[in-house]
CSV table of C-alpha atoms and ligand atoms in Angstrom, one decimal:
chain,number,residue,atom,x,y,z
A,1,MET,CA,23.4,-9.4,-104.2
A,2,THR,CA,23.9,-13.0,-103.0
A,3,THR,CA,26.5,-15.3,-104.3
A,4,PHE,CA,26.5,-19.1,-104.0
A,5,ASP,CA,29.3,-21.5,-104.7
A,6,LEU,CA,27.1,-23.1,-107.4
A,7,LEU,CA,23.8,-21.8,-108.8
A,8,VAL,CA,21.5,-24.1,-110.7
A,9,LYS,CA,19.2,-22.0,-112.8
A,10,ASN,CA,16.1,-22.6,-114.9
A,11,ALA,CA,15.4,-26.0,-113.5
A,12,PHE,CA,12.2,-27.9,-113.7
A,13,LEU,CA,12.4,-29.0,-110.1
A,14,VAL,CA,10.6,-32.2,-109.0
A,15,THR,CA,11.2,-33.4,-105.4
A,16,PRO,CA,9.4,-34.9,-102.5
A,17,LEU,CA,9.6,-32.8,-99.3
A,18,GLY,CA,10.4,-33.6,-95.7
A,19,SER,CA,12.7,-35.8,-93.7
A,20,LYS,CA,10.5,-38.8,-93.1
A,21,ALA,CA,9.4,-41.7,-95.3
A,22,LYS,CA,6.1,-41.0,-97.1
A,23,ALA,CA,3.4,-43.6,-96.9
A,24,GLY,CA,-0.1,-44.0,-98.5
A,25,ASP,CA,-1.4,-41.1,-100.5
A,26,LYS,CA,1.5,-39.0,-99.4
A,27,GLN,CA,4.0,-41.1,-101.3
A,28,GLY,CA,2.7,-39.5,-104.5
A,29,GLU,CA,2.8,-35.9,-103.3
A,30,VAL,CA,5.9,-34.3,-104.9
A,31,PHE,CA,6.7,-30.6,-105.2
A,32,MET,CA,7.1,-29.3,-108.8
A,33,MET,CA,8.4,-25.9,-109.8
A,34,PRO,CA,9.3,-24.7,-113.3
A,35,GLU,CA,12.0,-22.1,-113.7
A,36,ALA,CA,13.4,-22.9,-110.2
A,37,MET,CA,16.7,-21.8,-108.8
A,38,ILE,CA,18.8,-23.9,-106.5
A,39,GLY,CA,21.7,-22.2,-104.6
A,40,ILE,CA,24.4,-24.4,-103.2
A,41,ASN,CA,27.1,-23.5,-100.7
A,42,LYS,CA,29.9,-25.9,-100.0
A,43,GLN,CA,28.2,-29.3,-99.9
A,44,GLN,CA,24.7,-28.1,-98.9
A,45,ILE,CA,21.6,-26.7,-100.5
A,46,ALA,CA,21.2,-23.1,-99.3
A,47,TYR,CA,18.3,-21.9,-101.5
A,48,VAL,CA,15.4,-23.4,-103.4
A,49,GLY,CA,12.8,-21.2,-105.0
A,50,SER,CA,11.8,-19.1,-107.9
A,51,ALA,CA,14.4,-17.1,-110.0
A,52,ASN,CA,15.9,-14.1,-108.3
A,53,GLN,CA,17.9,-11.6,-110.3
A,54,ASP,CA,20.1,-10.8,-107.3
A,55,TYR,CA,21.3,-14.3,-107.0
A,56,HIS,CA,24.5,-15.4,-108.6
A,57,GLY,CA,26.9,-18.2,-108.4
A,58,ASP,CA,30.7,-18.6,-108.7
A,59,THR,CA,29.7,-21.4,-111.1
A,60,GLU,CA,26.3,-21.2,-112.8
A,61,ILE,CA,24.5,-23.9,-114.7
A,62,ASP,CA,21.5,-23.0,-116.9
A,63,CYS,CA,19.4,-26.1,-117.1
A,64,LYS,CA,17.2,-24.5,-119.8
A,65,GLY,CA,14.1,-26.2,-118.3
A,66,SER,CA,15.6,-29.7,-117.7
A,67,VAL,CA,14.1,-31.8,-115.0
A,68,VAL,CA,16.1,-31.7,-111.7
A,69,THR,CA,15.4,-34.2,-109.0
A,70,PRO,CA,17.2,-35.3,-105.8
A,71,GLY,CA,20.1,-37.7,-106.4
A,72,LEU,CA,18.9,-41.3,-106.5
A,73,VAL,CA,19.4,-43.5,-103.5
A,74,ASP,CA,19.9,-47.2,-104.2
A,75,SER,CA,19.1,-48.7,-100.9
A,76,HIS,CA,19.7,-52.4,-101.6
A,77,THR,CA,22.8,-53.7,-103.4
A,78,HIS,CA,25.2,-56.6,-103.1
A,79,LEU,CA,28.0,-54.4,-104.5
A,80,VAL,CA,31.2,-56.3,-103.7
A,81,PHE,CA,31.6,-59.7,-105.2
A,82,GLY,CA,34.1,-61.9,-107.0
A,83,GLY,CA,33.4,-63.4,-110.4
A,84,TRP,CA,30.0,-63.6,-112.1
A,85,ARG,CA,27.6,-66.6,-112.5
A,86,SER,CA,27.3,-66.8,-116.3
A,87,ASP,CA,28.2,-70.5,-116.0
A,88,GLU,CA,24.8,-71.0,-114.3
A,89,PHE,CA,22.8,-69.0,-116.9
A,90,ASP,CA,22.2,-72.0,-119.0
A,91,ARG,CA,20.7,-74.0,-116.1
A,92,LYS,CA,18.5,-71.1,-115.2
A,93,LEU,CA,17.3,-70.8,-118.8
A,94,LYS,CA,16.5,-74.5,-118.8
A,95,GLY,CA,14.2,-73.9,-115.8
A,96,GLU,CA,16.3,-74.8,-112.8
A,97,SER,CA,15.1,-72.7,-109.9
A,98,TYR,CA,17.3,-70.1,-108.0
A,99,LEU,CA,17.0,-72.2,-104.8
A,100,ASP,CA,17.8,-75.5,-106.5
A,101,ILE,CA,21.0,-74.0,-107.9
A,102,LEU,CA,21.9,-72.8,-104.4
A,103,ARG,CA,21.1,-76.2,-102.9
A,104,SER,CA,23.5,-77.8,-105.4
A,105,GLY,CA,26.3,-75.7,-104.1
A,106,GLY,CA,26.0,-73.0,-106.7
A,107,GLY,CA,24.3,-69.6,-106.6
A,108,ILE,CA,25.4,-67.5,-103.6
A,109,LEU,CA,27.9,-70.3,-102.6
A,110,SER,CA,29.6,-70.0,-106.0
A,111,THR,CA,30.0,-66.3,-105.5
A,112,VAL,CA,31.3,-66.9,-102.0
A,113,ARG,CA,34.1,-69.1,-103.4
A,114,ALA,CA,35.0,-66.4,-106.0
A,115,THR,CA,34.9,-63.6,-103.4
A,116,ARG,CA,37.1,-65.5,-100.9
A,117,LYS,CA,39.6,-66.1,-103.6
A,118,ALA,CA,39.7,-62.5,-104.8
A,119,SER,CA,42.2,-60.1,-103.4
A,120,PHE,CA,41.2,-56.9,-101.7
A,121,LEU,CA,42.7,-54.9,-104.6
A,122,GLU,CA,40.9,-56.9,-107.3
A,123,LEU,CA,37.6,-56.5,-105.5
A,124,GLU,CA,38.2,-52.8,-104.9
A,125,LYS,CA,38.9,-52.2,-108.6
A,126,LYS,CA,35.8,-54.0,-109.7
A,127,THR,CA,33.7,-52.1,-107.1
A,128,ARG,CA,35.1,-48.8,-108.3
A,129,TYR,CA,34.0,-49.7,-111.8
A,130,PHE,CA,30.4,-50.4,-110.6
A,131,LEU,CA,30.3,-47.2,-108.6
A,132,LYS,CA,31.2,-45.2,-111.7
A,133,LEU,CA,28.4,-46.9,-113.7
A,134,MET,CA,25.9,-46.3,-111.0
A,135,PHE,CA,26.9,-42.7,-110.3
A,136,ASP,CA,26.6,-42.0,-114.0
A,137,LEU,CA,23.1,-43.3,-113.8
A,138,GLY,CA,22.3,-40.8,-111.1
A,139,VAL,CA,22.9,-42.8,-107.9
A,140,THR,CA,24.5,-40.5,-105.3
A,141,THR,CA,24.1,-42.7,-102.2
A,142,LEU,CA,23.8,-46.5,-102.0
A,143,GLU,CA,23.6,-49.3,-99.4
A,144,ALA,CA,26.1,-52.1,-99.9
A,145,LYS,CA,25.6,-55.5,-98.2
A,146,SER,CA,28.4,-58.0,-97.5
A,147,GLY,CA,27.4,-61.6,-97.6
A,148,TYR,CA,29.8,-63.3,-100.0
A,149,GLY,CA,32.5,-63.9,-97.4
A,150,LEU,CA,30.5,-65.9,-94.8
A,151,ASP,CA,33.5,-65.9,-92.5
A,152,TYR,CA,34.8,-63.0,-90.4
A,153,GLU,CA,37.9,-62.2,-92.6
A,154,ASN,CA,36.1,-62.2,-95.9
A,155,GLU,CA,33.0,-60.4,-94.7
A,156,LYS,CA,35.4,-57.8,-93.3
A,157,LYS,CA,37.2,-57.6,-96.6
A,158,GLN,CA,33.9,-56.7,-98.4
A,159,LEU,CA,32.9,-54.1,-95.7
A,160,LEU,CA,36.4,-52.5,-95.7
A,161,ILE,CA,36.2,-52.0,-99.5
A,162,THR,CA,32.9,-50.2,-99.4
A,163,ARG,CA,34.1,-48.2,-96.4
A,164,LYS,CA,37.3,-47.2,-98.3
A,165,LEU,CA,35.3,-46.2,-101.4
A,166,ASN,CA,32.6,-44.3,-99.4
A,167,GLY,CA,32.4,-40.8,-100.7
A,168,HIS,CA,34.3,-41.5,-104.0
A,169,PRO,CA,32.0,-39.8,-104.9
A,170,VAL,CA,29.0,-42.0,-104.0
A,171,ASP,CA,28.1,-42.2,-100.3
A,172,ILE,CA,27.9,-45.8,-99.1
A,173,VAL,CA,26.1,-47.3,-96.1
A,174,ASN,CA,27.3,-50.7,-95.0
A,175,THR,CA,25.1,-53.6,-94.1
A,176,PHE,CA,26.4,-56.8,-92.7
A,177,LEU,CA,24.8,-59.9,-94.4
A,178,GLY,CA,26.7,-62.7,-92.9
A,179,ALA,CA,23.4,-64.5,-92.8
A,180,HIS,CA,23.2,-64.6,-96.6
A,181,ALA,CA,23.6,-68.4,-96.7
A,182,VAL,CA,25.1,-71.2,-94.6
A,183,PRO,CA,28.6,-71.5,-95.9
A,184,GLN,CA,29.7,-74.9,-97.4
A,185,GLU,CA,31.9,-75.8,-94.4
A,186,TYR,CA,28.9,-75.5,-92.0
A,187,LEU,CA,26.3,-77.3,-94.1
A,188,GLU,CA,26.4,-80.3,-91.8
A,189,ASP,CA,26.1,-78.1,-88.7
A,190,ARG,CA,24.2,-74.9,-89.5
A,191,LYS,CA,23.6,-74.2,-85.8
A,192,ALA,CA,27.3,-73.8,-85.3
A,193,TYR,CA,27.4,-71.1,-88.0
A,194,ILE,CA,24.5,-69.3,-86.5
A,195,ASP,CA,26.1,-69.4,-83.1
A,196,LEU,CA,29.3,-68.0,-84.6
A,197,LEU,CA,27.4,-65.2,-86.2
A,198,CYS,CA,25.4,-64.3,-83.1
A,199,GLU,CA,28.1,-64.7,-80.5
A,200,THR,CA,31.2,-63.7,-82.2
A,201,ILE,CA,31.0,-62.1,-85.7
A,202,ILE,CA,28.1,-59.7,-85.2
A,203,PRO,CA,29.5,-58.2,-82.0
A,204,LYS,CA,32.9,-57.8,-83.7
A,205,ILE,CA,31.4,-56.2,-86.8
A,206,LYS,CA,29.7,-53.7,-84.6
A,207,ALA,CA,32.6,-53.1,-82.3
A,208,GLU,CA,34.9,-52.4,-85.3
A,209,GLY,CA,32.3,-50.0,-86.8
A,210,LEU,CA,32.2,-52.0,-90.0
A,211,ALA,CA,28.5,-51.8,-90.6
A,212,GLU,CA,25.5,-49.8,-89.5
A,213,PHE,CA,22.8,-52.4,-90.4
A,214,CYS,CA,22.5,-56.2,-90.2
A,215,ASP,CA,20.4,-58.1,-92.7
A,216,VAL,CA,19.4,-61.8,-93.0
A,217,PHE,CA,18.1,-63.8,-96.0
A,218,CYS,CA,15.0,-65.3,-94.4
A,219,GLU,CA,13.7,-67.9,-96.9
A,220,HIS,CA,12.8,-71.6,-97.1
A,221,GLY,CA,16.0,-73.5,-97.4
A,222,VAL,CA,18.2,-70.5,-96.4
A,223,PHE,CA,17.5,-69.2,-92.9
A,224,SER,CA,14.1,-70.1,-91.2
A,225,ASN,CA,12.0,-67.5,-89.4
A,226,GLU,CA,13.2,-68.8,-86.1
A,227,GLU,CA,16.9,-68.7,-87.1
A,228,SER,CA,16.4,-65.2,-88.7
A,229,GLU,CA,14.8,-64.0,-85.5
A,230,ARG,CA,17.7,-65.2,-83.4
A,231,ILE,CA,20.2,-63.4,-85.7
A,232,LEU,CA,18.2,-60.2,-85.8
A,233,LYS,CA,17.9,-60.2,-82.0
A,234,ALA,CA,21.7,-60.7,-81.7
A,235,ALA,CA,22.3,-57.8,-84.1
A,236,LYS,CA,19.9,-55.6,-82.2
A,237,ALA,CA,21.6,-56.5,-78.9
A,238,ALA,CA,24.9,-55.6,-80.5
A,239,GLY,CA,23.5,-52.2,-81.5
A,240,LEU,CA,23.0,-52.6,-85.2
A,241,SER,CA,19.9,-51.4,-87.0
A,242,LEU,CA,17.9,-54.1,-88.8
A,243,LYS,CA,16.9,-55.1,-92.3
A,244,ALA,CA,15.7,-58.4,-93.6
A,245,HIS,CA,15.3,-60.1,-97.0
A,246,VAL,CA,11.9,-61.6,-96.6
A,247,ASP,CA,9.2,-63.4,-98.7
A,248,GLU,CA,11.4,-63.2,-101.8
A,249,LEU,CA,10.7,-66.6,-103.3
A,250,GLU,CA,8.3,-68.8,-101.5
A,251,GLY,CA,7.3,-66.6,-98.7
A,252,GLY,CA,6.1,-67.5,-95.2
A,253,GLN,CA,5.4,-64.7,-92.8
A,254,GLY,CA,8.7,-63.0,-93.3
A,255,ALA,CA,7.1,-59.6,-93.5
A,256,GLN,CA,5.4,-60.3,-90.1
A,257,LEU,CA,8.8,-61.2,-88.7
A,258,ALA,CA,10.4,-58.0,-90.0
A,259,ALA,CA,7.6,-55.9,-88.5
A,260,LYS,CA,7.8,-57.7,-85.2
A,261,MET,CA,11.5,-57.1,-85.0
A,262,ALA,CA,11.0,-53.4,-85.8
A,263,CYS,CA,13.3,-53.7,-88.8
A,264,VAL,CA,13.9,-50.3,-90.5
A,265,SER,CA,13.1,-52.1,-93.8
A,266,ALA,CA,11.7,-55.4,-95.1
A,267,GLU,CA,13.2,-56.2,-98.6
A,268,HIS,CA,11.8,-58.1,-101.6
A,269,LEU,CA,8.3,-59.0,-100.3
A,270,ILE,CA,7.2,-60.6,-103.6
A,271,ALA,CA,5.3,-63.3,-101.7
A,272,ALA,CA,4.1,-61.2,-98.7
A,273,ASP,CA,0.5,-61.9,-97.7
A,274,ASP,CA,-2.2,-59.5,-96.6
A,275,ALA,CA,-1.4,-59.9,-92.9
A,276,GLY,CA,2.3,-59.2,-93.7
A,277,ILE,CA,1.4,-56.0,-95.5
A,278,GLU,CA,-0.8,-54.9,-92.6
A,279,ALA,CA,2.0,-55.7,-90.1
A,280,LEU,CA,4.4,-53.5,-92.1
A,281,ALA,CA,2.0,-50.7,-92.2
A,282,LYS,CA,1.5,-50.9,-88.4
A,283,SER,CA,5.2,-51.1,-87.5
A,284,GLY,CA,6.2,-48.4,-90.0
A,285,THR,CA,8.7,-50.7,-91.6
A,286,ILE,CA,9.7,-49.5,-95.1
A,287,ALA,CA,9.1,-52.0,-97.9
A,288,VAL,CA,12.2,-52.0,-100.2
A,289,LEU,CA,11.0,-53.5,-103.4
A,290,LEU,CA,13.2,-54.9,-106.1
A,291,PRO,CA,11.5,-55.2,-109.5
A,292,CYS,CA,14.6,-56.0,-111.5
A,293,THR,CA,14.9,-59.2,-109.4
A,294,SER,CA,11.3,-60.1,-110.3
A,295,LEU,CA,12.1,-59.6,-113.9
A,296,TYR,CA,15.2,-61.7,-113.7
A,297,LEU,CA,13.8,-64.5,-111.6
A,298,ASP,CA,10.4,-64.4,-113.3
A,299,LYS,CA,8.7,-64.9,-110.0
A,300,GLY,CA,6.0,-62.3,-110.1
A,301,TYR,CA,6.1,-58.8,-108.7
A,302,ALA,CA,5.6,-57.5,-105.2
A,303,ARG,CA,2.1,-56.0,-104.5
A,304,ALA,CA,3.3,-52.5,-104.4
A,305,ARG,CA,-0.1,-50.9,-105.0
A,306,GLU,CA,-1.7,-52.8,-102.2
A,307,MET,CA,1.2,-51.9,-99.9
A,308,ILE,CA,0.8,-48.2,-100.7
A,309,ASP,CA,-2.9,-48.3,-100.3
A,310,ALA,CA,-2.4,-50.1,-96.9
A,311,GLY,CA,-0.2,-47.2,-95.8
A,312,VAL,CA,3.2,-48.8,-96.2
A,313,ALA,CA,6.1,-46.6,-97.3
A,314,VAL,CA,7.6,-48.1,-100.4
A,315,ALA,CA,11.2,-47.7,-101.6
A,316,ILE,CA,12.6,-49.2,-104.8
A,317,ALA,CA,16.1,-50.4,-105.3
A,318,SER,CA,18.3,-52.3,-107.8
A,319,ASP,CA,19.3,-55.4,-105.7
A,320,PHE,CA,22.5,-55.4,-108.0
A,321,ASN,CA,24.2,-58.8,-107.4
A,322,PRO,CA,25.7,-61.5,-109.6
A,323,GLY,CA,22.8,-64.0,-109.2
A,324,SER,CA,19.3,-62.6,-109.1
A,325,THR,CA,20.0,-59.2,-110.6
A,326,PRO,CA,23.2,-58.8,-112.6
A,327,SER,CA,22.3,-55.1,-113.4
A,328,PRO,CA,23.3,-52.0,-111.6
A,329,ASN,CA,20.7,-50.0,-113.3
A,330,LEU,CA,18.3,-48.3,-110.9
A,331,GLN,CA,16.7,-46.4,-113.8
A,332,LEU,CA,15.4,-49.7,-115.1
A,333,ALA,CA,14.0,-50.5,-111.6
A,334,MET,CA,12.2,-47.1,-111.9
A,335,ASN,CA,10.7,-48.0,-115.2
A,336,LEU,CA,9.5,-51.3,-113.8
A,337,GLY,CA,8.1,-49.6,-110.8
A,338,CYS,CA,5.6,-47.9,-113.2
A,339,LEU,CA,5.1,-50.7,-115.7
A,340,LYS,CA,4.9,-53.6,-113.3
A,341,TYR,CA,3.9,-52.2,-109.9
A,342,ARG,CA,1.6,-49.6,-111.5
A,343,MET,CA,3.1,-46.9,-109.3
A,344,THR,CA,2.9,-43.4,-110.6
A,345,PRO,CA,6.0,-41.5,-111.6
A,346,ASN,CA,5.6,-39.3,-108.5
A,347,GLU,CA,5.4,-42.4,-106.3
A,348,VAL,CA,8.4,-44.0,-107.9
A,349,LEU,CA,10.4,-40.8,-107.5
A,350,CYS,CA,9.7,-40.8,-103.8
A,351,ALA,CA,10.6,-44.5,-103.7
A,352,VAL,CA,14.1,-43.9,-105.0
A,353,THR,CA,14.8,-40.7,-103.1
A,354,LEU,CA,13.1,-39.9,-99.8
A,355,ASN,CA,11.8,-43.3,-99.0
A,356,ALA,CA,15.0,-45.0,-100.0
A,357,ALA,CA,16.9,-42.5,-97.9
A,358,ALA,CA,14.6,-43.3,-94.9
A,359,SER,CA,15.2,-47.0,-95.4
A,360,ILE,CA,18.9,-46.5,-94.7
A,361,ASP,CA,18.3,-43.9,-92.0
A,362,ARG,CA,19.4,-40.9,-94.1
A,363,ALA,CA,16.2,-39.0,-94.6
A,364,ASP,CA,17.4,-36.2,-92.4
A,365,CYS,CA,20.2,-35.3,-94.8
A,366,ILE,CA,19.4,-36.6,-98.3
A,367,GLY,CA,16.4,-37.6,-100.5
A,368,THR,CA,14.9,-34.2,-101.2
A,369,ILE,CA,15.9,-30.8,-102.6
A,370,GLU,CA,15.5,-28.5,-99.6
A,371,PRO,CA,17.7,-26.0,-97.8
A,372,GLY,CA,19.9,-27.8,-95.3
A,373,LYS,CA,20.0,-31.1,-97.2
A,374,GLN,CA,23.1,-32.3,-98.8
A,375,ALA,CA,23.5,-31.0,-102.4
A,376,ASP,CA,23.0,-34.3,-104.3
A,377,LEU,CA,21.0,-33.7,-107.5
A,378,VAL,CA,20.4,-35.2,-110.9
A,379,ILE,CA,19.8,-33.0,-113.9
A,380,TRP,CA,17.9,-35.1,-116.4
A,381,ASP,CA,18.2,-35.0,-120.1
A,382,THR,CA,14.6,-34.1,-120.6
A,383,LEU,CA,12.2,-31.2,-120.1
A,384,GLN,CA,9.3,-33.5,-119.1
A,385,PHE,CA,9.3,-35.4,-115.8
A,386,PRO,CA,7.2,-38.5,-117.0
A,387,MET,CA,9.8,-39.0,-119.8
A,388,ILE,CA,12.2,-40.5,-117.3
A,389,PHE,CA,9.8,-43.3,-116.6
A,390,TYR,CA,8.3,-43.7,-120.0
A,391,ARG,CA,11.6,-44.1,-121.9
A,392,TYR,CA,13.7,-47.0,-120.9
A,393,GLY,CA,16.9,-49.0,-121.5
A,394,PHE,CA,19.4,-46.1,-121.7
A,395,ASN,CA,20.9,-43.7,-119.3
A,396,GLN,CA,18.8,-40.5,-119.1
A,397,THR,CA,20.9,-38.3,-116.8
A,398,GLY,CA,22.5,-35.2,-118.2
A,399,ALA,CA,24.5,-34.3,-115.1
A,400,VAL,CA,25.0,-35.4,-111.5
A,401,ILE,CA,25.8,-33.0,-108.7
A,402,LYS,CA,27.3,-34.7,-105.7
A,403,LYS,CA,27.9,-32.7,-102.5
A,404,GLY,CA,27.8,-29.5,-104.5
A,405,LYS,CA,30.2,-30.7,-107.1
A,406,LEU,CA,29.2,-30.9,-110.8
A,407,PHE,CA,30.0,-34.0,-112.7
A,408,ARG,CA,29.5,-34.2,-116.5
A,409,TRP,CA,27.0,-32.0,-118.3
A,410,ARG,CA,25.7,-33.1,-121.5
A,411,ARG,CA,22.5,-32.3,-123.4
A,412,ARG,CA,20.9,-34.5,-125.9
A,413,LYS,CA,17.6,-34.0,-127.5
B,1,LIG,O1,18.5,-60.2,-103.0
B,1,LIG,N1,18.3,-63.2,-102.0
B,1,LIG,C1,19.4,-63.0,-101.6
B,1,LIG,N2,20.3,-62.2,-102.0
B,1,LIG,C2,20.2,-61.7,-103.4
B,1,LIG,C3,20.8,-62.6,-104.4
B,1,LIG,C4,22.2,-62.9,-104.1
B,1,LIG,C5,22.8,-63.8,-105.1
B,1,LIG,O2,22.1,-64.6,-105.7
B,1,LIG,O3,24.0,-63.7,-105.2
B,1,LIG,C6,18.9,-61.1,-103.7
B,1,LIG,O4,18.2,-61.6,-104.5
B,2,LIG,FE1,19.3,-58.7,-102.1
């Protein structure tokens, strides 16, 4: 007889396999097994396979055929921010563009003012609340970008909050996004801000272990391709891994830049062109696509199908932030992945688990349900896998298991 700490029984298991991002046809290859058993010891998966009468658990959960997938990975969020931007909603509805609002001193710059003003404790409390919502929706790991401080102290404040909340219970990977916008006080001398980022702030962020990745908002009117390249080079020299917001709004060879810089991921890509897609496929850069942002900005959708067909590994994330996506709901992004990108449920599952994990350098330990991986699982409130993608607008999780610990177990119909 074998006894596990936790035994998940009678699961309809659906998971990608492996420890590397899946591209092209492989993105849709998921492993499915009805009546599966998952044995968990401490924080790790120890057994995955068919039912075995000799296997028991100190705690046992009978899923009664419910779908079980890996915990969701939200690999692009702007999680820590002061205030909201509802005061700009009216302008947006009247047709003022995202970049025009930013140019007028609103948008990101408005959130920077609110974030600088907010105390550590206020921001921490708000972030805890978001984490609870996201965890309930099945997110067991997420990436959090700074970018609303735009000076050393306030960027650090954001990064320290997510570092403090890391593992409570969601695992958090920090990304430094000091190049999210040029702060108000440097608008007359943007070069001075970029110098400060490259020569002082980025090396300090790395030296203090505050972030693993560096990102840049490469876009017309924000940071040019040349400026972005300089920032990414400084980050690489400092020893940070690279990400880039590229081709989100107007586009302009951002995907090519991300590929050239060997970024781990290129994010948004709504306006990426054919050459950009080809460059990503060649460099193995993961495309992190953000369909909720497309919905909210009404700017069209990234060409996910073409990317997959060209051999680019596609991940999907929420982009949760107070401007372009005031929703922390990764499940909605999954629905849109099917409805707007025309990706299959299998491809979308891979996009929010294994490929998302790879886009934050975690594919070796999360993103699939296999022995040796961390025991992060979602038990869904359905017996049929496609149901998760077909139904939308409400939380469909039944339970979340994080590092072998069971949180909440409810069954609806
Ligand atoms: O990914 N584009 C840059 N950053 C966010 C928006 C941030 C904001 O508007 O506050 C995005 O869309
Ligand atoms: Fe973003």
